[in-house]
Short mmCIF file of C-alpha atoms and ligand atoms in Angstrom, two decimals:
data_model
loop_
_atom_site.label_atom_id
_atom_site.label_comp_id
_atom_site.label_asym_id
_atom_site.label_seq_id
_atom_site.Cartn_x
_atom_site.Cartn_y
_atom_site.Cartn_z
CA UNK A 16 0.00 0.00 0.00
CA UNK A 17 1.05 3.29 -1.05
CA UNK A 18 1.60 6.02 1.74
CA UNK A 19 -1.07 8.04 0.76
CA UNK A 20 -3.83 4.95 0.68
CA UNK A 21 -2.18 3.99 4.26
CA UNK A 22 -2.89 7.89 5.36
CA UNK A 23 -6.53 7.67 3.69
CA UNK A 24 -7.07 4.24 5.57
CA UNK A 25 -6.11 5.71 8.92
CA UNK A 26 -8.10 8.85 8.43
CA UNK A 27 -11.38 6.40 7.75
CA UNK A 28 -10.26 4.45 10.75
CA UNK A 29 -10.36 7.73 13.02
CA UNK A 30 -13.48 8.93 11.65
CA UNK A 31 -15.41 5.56 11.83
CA UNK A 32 -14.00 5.62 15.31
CA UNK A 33 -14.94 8.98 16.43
CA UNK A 34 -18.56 8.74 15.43
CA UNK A 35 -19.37 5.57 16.55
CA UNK A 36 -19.55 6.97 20.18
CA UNK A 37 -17.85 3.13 21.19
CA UNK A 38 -16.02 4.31 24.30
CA UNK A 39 -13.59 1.34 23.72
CA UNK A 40 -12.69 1.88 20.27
CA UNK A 41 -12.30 5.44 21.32
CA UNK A 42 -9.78 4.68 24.08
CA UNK A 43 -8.22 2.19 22.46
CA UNK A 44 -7.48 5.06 19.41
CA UNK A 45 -6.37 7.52 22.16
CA UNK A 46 -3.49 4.71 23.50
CA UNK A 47 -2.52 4.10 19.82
CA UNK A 48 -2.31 8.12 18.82
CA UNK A 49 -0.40 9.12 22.23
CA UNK A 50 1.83 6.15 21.56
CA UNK A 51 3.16 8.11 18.68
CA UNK A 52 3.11 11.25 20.61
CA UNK A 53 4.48 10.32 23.74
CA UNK A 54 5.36 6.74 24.35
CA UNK A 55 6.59 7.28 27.42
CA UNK A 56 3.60 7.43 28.41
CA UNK A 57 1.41 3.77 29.58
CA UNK A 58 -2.18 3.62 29.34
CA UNK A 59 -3.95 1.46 32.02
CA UNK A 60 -6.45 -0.98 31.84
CA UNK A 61 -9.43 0.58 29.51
CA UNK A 62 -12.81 0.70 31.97
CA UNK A 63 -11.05 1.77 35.87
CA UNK A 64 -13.96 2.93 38.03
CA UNK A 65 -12.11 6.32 38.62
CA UNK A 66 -13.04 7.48 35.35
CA UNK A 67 -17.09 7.30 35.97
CA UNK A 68 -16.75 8.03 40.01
CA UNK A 69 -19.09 11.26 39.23
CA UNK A 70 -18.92 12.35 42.29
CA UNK A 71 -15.46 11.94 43.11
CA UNK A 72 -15.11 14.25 39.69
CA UNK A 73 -17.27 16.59 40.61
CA UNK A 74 -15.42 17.72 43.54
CA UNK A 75 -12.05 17.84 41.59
CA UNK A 76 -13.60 20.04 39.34
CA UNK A 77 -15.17 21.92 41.89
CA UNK A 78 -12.15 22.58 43.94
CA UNK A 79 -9.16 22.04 41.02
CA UNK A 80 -11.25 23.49 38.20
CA UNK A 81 -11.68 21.52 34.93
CA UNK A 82 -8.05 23.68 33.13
CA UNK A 83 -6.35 19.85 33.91
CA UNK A 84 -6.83 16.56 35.68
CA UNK A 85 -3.24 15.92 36.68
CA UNK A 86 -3.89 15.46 40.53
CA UNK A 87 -7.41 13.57 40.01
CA UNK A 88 -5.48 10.04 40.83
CA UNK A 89 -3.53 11.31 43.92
CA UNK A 90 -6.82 13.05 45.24
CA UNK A 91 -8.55 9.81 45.14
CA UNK A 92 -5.66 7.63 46.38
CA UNK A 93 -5.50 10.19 49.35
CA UNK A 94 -8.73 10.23 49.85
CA UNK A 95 -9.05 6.46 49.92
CA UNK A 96 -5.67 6.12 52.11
CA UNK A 97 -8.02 8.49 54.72
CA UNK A 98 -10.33 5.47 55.43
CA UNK A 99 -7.92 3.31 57.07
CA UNK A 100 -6.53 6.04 59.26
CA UNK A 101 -9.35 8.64 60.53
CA UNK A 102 -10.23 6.54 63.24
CA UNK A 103 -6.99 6.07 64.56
CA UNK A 104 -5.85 8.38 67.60
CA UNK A 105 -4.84 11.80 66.92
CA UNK A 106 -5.78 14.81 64.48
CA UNK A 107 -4.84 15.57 61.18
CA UNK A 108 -2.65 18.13 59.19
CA UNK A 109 -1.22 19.14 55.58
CA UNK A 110 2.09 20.85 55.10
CA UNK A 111 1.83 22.58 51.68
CA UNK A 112 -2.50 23.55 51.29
CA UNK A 113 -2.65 25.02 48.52
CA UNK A 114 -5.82 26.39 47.64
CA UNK A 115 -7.17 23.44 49.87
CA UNK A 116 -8.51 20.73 47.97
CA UNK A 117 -6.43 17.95 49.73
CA UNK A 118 -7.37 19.85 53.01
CA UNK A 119 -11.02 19.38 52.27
CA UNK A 120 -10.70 15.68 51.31
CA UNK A 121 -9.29 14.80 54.96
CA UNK A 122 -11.98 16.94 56.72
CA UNK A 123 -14.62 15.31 55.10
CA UNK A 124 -13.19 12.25 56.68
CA UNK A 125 -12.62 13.74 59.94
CA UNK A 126 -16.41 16.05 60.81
CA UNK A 127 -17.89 15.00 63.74
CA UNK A 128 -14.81 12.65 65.32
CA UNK A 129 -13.64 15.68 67.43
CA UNK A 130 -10.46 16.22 66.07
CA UNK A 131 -8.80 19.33 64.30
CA UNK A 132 -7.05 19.60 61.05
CA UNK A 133 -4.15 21.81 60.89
CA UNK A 134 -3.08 23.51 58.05
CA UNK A 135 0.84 24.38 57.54
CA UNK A 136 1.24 27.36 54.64
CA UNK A 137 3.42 30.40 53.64
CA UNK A 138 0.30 30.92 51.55
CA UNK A 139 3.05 32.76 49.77
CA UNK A 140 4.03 30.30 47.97
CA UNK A 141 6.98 27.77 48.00
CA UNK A 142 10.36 28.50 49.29
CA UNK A 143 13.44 29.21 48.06
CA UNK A 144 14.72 26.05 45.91
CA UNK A 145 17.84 24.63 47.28
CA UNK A 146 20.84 22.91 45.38
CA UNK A 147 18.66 19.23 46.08
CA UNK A 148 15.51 20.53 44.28
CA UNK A 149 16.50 20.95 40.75
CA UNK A 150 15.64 23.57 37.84
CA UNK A 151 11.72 22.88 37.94
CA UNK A 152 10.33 24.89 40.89
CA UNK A 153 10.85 28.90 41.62
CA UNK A 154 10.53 31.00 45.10
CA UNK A 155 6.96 32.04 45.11
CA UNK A 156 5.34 29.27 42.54
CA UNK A 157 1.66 27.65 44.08
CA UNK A 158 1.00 31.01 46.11
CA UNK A 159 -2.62 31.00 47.22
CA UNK A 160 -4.14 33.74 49.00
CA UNK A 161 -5.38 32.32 52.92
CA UNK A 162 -8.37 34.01 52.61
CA UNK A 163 -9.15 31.38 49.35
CA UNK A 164 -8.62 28.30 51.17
CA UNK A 165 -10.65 29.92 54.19
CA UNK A 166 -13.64 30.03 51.77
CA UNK A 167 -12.92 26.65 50.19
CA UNK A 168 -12.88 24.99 54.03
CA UNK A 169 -15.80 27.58 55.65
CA UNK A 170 -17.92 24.77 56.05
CA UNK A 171 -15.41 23.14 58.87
CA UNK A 172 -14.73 24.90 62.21
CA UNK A 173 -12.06 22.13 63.27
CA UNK A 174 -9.41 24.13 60.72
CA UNK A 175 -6.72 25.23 62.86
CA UNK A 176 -4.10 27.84 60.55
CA UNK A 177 -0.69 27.81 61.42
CA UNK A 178 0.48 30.68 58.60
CA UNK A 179 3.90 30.85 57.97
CA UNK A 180 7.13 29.14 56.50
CA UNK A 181 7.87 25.80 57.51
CA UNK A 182 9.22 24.75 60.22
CA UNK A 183 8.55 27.97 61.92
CA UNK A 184 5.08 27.37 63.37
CA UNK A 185 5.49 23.86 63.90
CA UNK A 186 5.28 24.28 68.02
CA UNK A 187 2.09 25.67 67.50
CA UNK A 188 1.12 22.12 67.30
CA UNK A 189 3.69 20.28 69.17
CA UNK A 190 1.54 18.59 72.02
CA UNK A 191 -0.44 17.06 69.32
CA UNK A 192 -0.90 13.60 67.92
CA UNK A 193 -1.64 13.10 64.29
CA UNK A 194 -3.52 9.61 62.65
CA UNK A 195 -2.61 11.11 58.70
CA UNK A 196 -0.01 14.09 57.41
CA UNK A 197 -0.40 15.42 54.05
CA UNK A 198 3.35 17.31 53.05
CA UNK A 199 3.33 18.75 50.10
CA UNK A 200 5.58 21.35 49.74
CA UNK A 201 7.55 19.86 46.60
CA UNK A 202 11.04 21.00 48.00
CA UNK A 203 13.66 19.04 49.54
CA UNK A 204 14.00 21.36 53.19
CA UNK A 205 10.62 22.03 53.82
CA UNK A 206 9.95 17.88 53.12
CA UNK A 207 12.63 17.01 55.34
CA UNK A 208 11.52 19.30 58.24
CA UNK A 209 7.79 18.28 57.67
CA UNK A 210 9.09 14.64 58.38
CA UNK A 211 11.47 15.74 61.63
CA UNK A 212 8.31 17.40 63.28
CA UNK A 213 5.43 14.67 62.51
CA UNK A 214 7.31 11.36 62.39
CA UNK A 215 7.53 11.09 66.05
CA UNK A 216 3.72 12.10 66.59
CA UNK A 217 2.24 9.90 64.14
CA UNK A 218 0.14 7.18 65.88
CA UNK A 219 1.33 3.77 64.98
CA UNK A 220 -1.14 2.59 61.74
CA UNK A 221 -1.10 6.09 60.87
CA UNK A 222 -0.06 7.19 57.37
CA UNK A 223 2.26 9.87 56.46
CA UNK A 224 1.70 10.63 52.38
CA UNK A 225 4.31 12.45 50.47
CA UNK A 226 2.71 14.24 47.48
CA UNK A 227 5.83 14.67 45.75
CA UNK A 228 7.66 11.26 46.18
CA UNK A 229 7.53 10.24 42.46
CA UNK A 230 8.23 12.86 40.36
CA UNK A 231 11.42 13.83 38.52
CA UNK A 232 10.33 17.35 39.09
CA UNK A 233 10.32 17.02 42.90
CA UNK A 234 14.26 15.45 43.46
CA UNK A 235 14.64 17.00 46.60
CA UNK A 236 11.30 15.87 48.05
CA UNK A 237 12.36 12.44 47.29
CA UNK A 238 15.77 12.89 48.41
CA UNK A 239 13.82 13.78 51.58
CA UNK A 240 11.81 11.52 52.60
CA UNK A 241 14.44 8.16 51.44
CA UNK A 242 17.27 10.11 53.48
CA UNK A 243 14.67 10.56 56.76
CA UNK A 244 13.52 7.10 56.49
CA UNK A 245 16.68 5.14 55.70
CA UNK A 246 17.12 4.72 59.60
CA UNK A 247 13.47 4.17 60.26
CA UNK A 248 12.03 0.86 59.94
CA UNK A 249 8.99 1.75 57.68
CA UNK A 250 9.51 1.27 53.78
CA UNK A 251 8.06 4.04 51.93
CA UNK A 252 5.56 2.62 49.47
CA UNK A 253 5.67 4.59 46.02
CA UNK A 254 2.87 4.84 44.00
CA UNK A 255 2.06 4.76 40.36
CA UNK A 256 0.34 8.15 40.99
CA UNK A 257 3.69 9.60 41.92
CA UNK A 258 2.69 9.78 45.79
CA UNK A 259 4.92 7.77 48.46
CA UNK A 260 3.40 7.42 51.63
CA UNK A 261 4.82 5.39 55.13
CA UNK A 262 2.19 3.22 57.50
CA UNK A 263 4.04 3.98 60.79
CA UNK A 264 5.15 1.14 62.90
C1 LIG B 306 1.79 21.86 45.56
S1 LIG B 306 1.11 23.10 46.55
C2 LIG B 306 0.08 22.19 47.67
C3 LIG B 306 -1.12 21.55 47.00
C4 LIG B 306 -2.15 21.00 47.95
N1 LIG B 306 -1.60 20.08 48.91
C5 LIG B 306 -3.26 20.29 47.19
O1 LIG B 306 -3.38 19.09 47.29
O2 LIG B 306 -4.00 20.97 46.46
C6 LIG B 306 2.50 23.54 47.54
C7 LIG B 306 2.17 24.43 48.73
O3 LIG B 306 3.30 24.41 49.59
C8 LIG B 306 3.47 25.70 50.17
N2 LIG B 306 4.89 25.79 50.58
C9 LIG B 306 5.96 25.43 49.84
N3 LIG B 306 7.12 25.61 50.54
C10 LIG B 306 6.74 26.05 51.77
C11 LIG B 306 7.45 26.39 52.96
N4 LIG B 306 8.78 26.28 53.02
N5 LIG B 306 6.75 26.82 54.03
C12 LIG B 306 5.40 26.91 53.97
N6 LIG B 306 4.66 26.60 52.88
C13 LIG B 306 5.32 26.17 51.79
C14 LIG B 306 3.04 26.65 49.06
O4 LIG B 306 2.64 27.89 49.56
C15 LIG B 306 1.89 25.89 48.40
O5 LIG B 306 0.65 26.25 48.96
#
């Protein structure tokens, strides 16, 4: 076959595709036209329940906005990982909130058990990079105005703000037990501290979920938590979704 009757074939093969409406054919084009594009890049299985969890969506797009799904998967890993640990002793907190859609997540989990949720932000944004963090992230990137995330969590009165940069309001909080920590800070420092402060007041079965833990854009992050951990005895388990999180011992 010439080039040009392959090219014709292909082009009836799209367009028989597209308006069939078969969701399977359609995926199954998607795999075979990013696979050209970016073959880095592995499809799953076609059909996981993620993909038609309407509500689960709904709040993404409600609280990430519909510009990109990128954190859909870790959202819905956290927010699974929160069911195993909300009962356990102790409250909650996120280093790293964001415009607080994470934050939300673990309060859902946590209204009417009596415990508080504390939130750890510059809300100015991330800190200086340091020599561990690479070229991807710059002083000030992810700032979100405190008065945003306020809004986003008005309809939970357990929110306890502890506004500043990391470490430095961390004794705000330091007769506290926590059953799940959120960091998410993307930098090596502000990881490493993060892990310093809540290690020790995790409860044991209690989870401790780096956002960051996977990612080639996030070195230092990783660097953090496998240096802090090398002389603990939990094994950081690391995701597909490019989280790593610790069950403490
Ligand atoms: C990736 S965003 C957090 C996203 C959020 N966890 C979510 O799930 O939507 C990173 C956050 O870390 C905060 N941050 C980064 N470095 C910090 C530091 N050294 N001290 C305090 N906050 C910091 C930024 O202000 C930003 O809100």
């Amino acid at each position: 076959m010439s080039f040009l009757a392959k090219a014709a074939a292909g082009i009836r093969y799209v367009l028989a595709v597209l308006l069939s409406g078969d969701e399977k054919s359609r995926y199954v084009l998607a795999e075979a036209l990013a696979r050209q594009v970016y073959p880095r890049y592995k499809f799953s299985e076609f059909g996981r329940l993620i993909e038609y969890d309407e509500d689960f969506i709904k709040f993404y797009e409600t609280y990430c906005g519909t510009d990109n799904y990128h954190s859909l998967d870790r959202k819905y890993t956290l927010n699974q990982l929160m069911k195993v640990c909300a009962l356990l002793e102790g409250d909650t907190a996120e280093c790293g909130v964001y415009q607080g859609a994470s934050s939300y997540l673990i309060c859902r989990h946590i209204a009417g058990l009596g415990k508080s949720h504390h939130l750890f932000d510059s809300f100015s944004g991330l800190s200086k990079p340091g020599p561990k963090d690479g070229n991807h992230w710059t002083q000030g990137d992810m700032a979100c105005d405190e008065a945003v995330v306020r809004e986003n969590l008005k309809e939970y009165d357990f929110v306890v703000y502890h506004r500043g940069w990391i470490p430095d309001k961390f004794h705000e909080a330091s007769s506290k037990r926590f059953c799940f920590v959120h960091i998410d800070v993307d930098l090596y420092q502000p990881t490493y501290d993060s892990l310093a402060f809540f290690y020790e007041r995790t409860s044991p079965g209690g989870i401790i979920l780096c956002d960051d833990y996977g990612f080639i854009t996030c070195p230092g992050a990783k660097s953090a938590m496998d240096s802090f951990f090398l002389n603990e005895p939990e094994h950081i388990v690391c995701l597909p979704t490019g989280q790593g999180f610790v069950i403490k011992k």
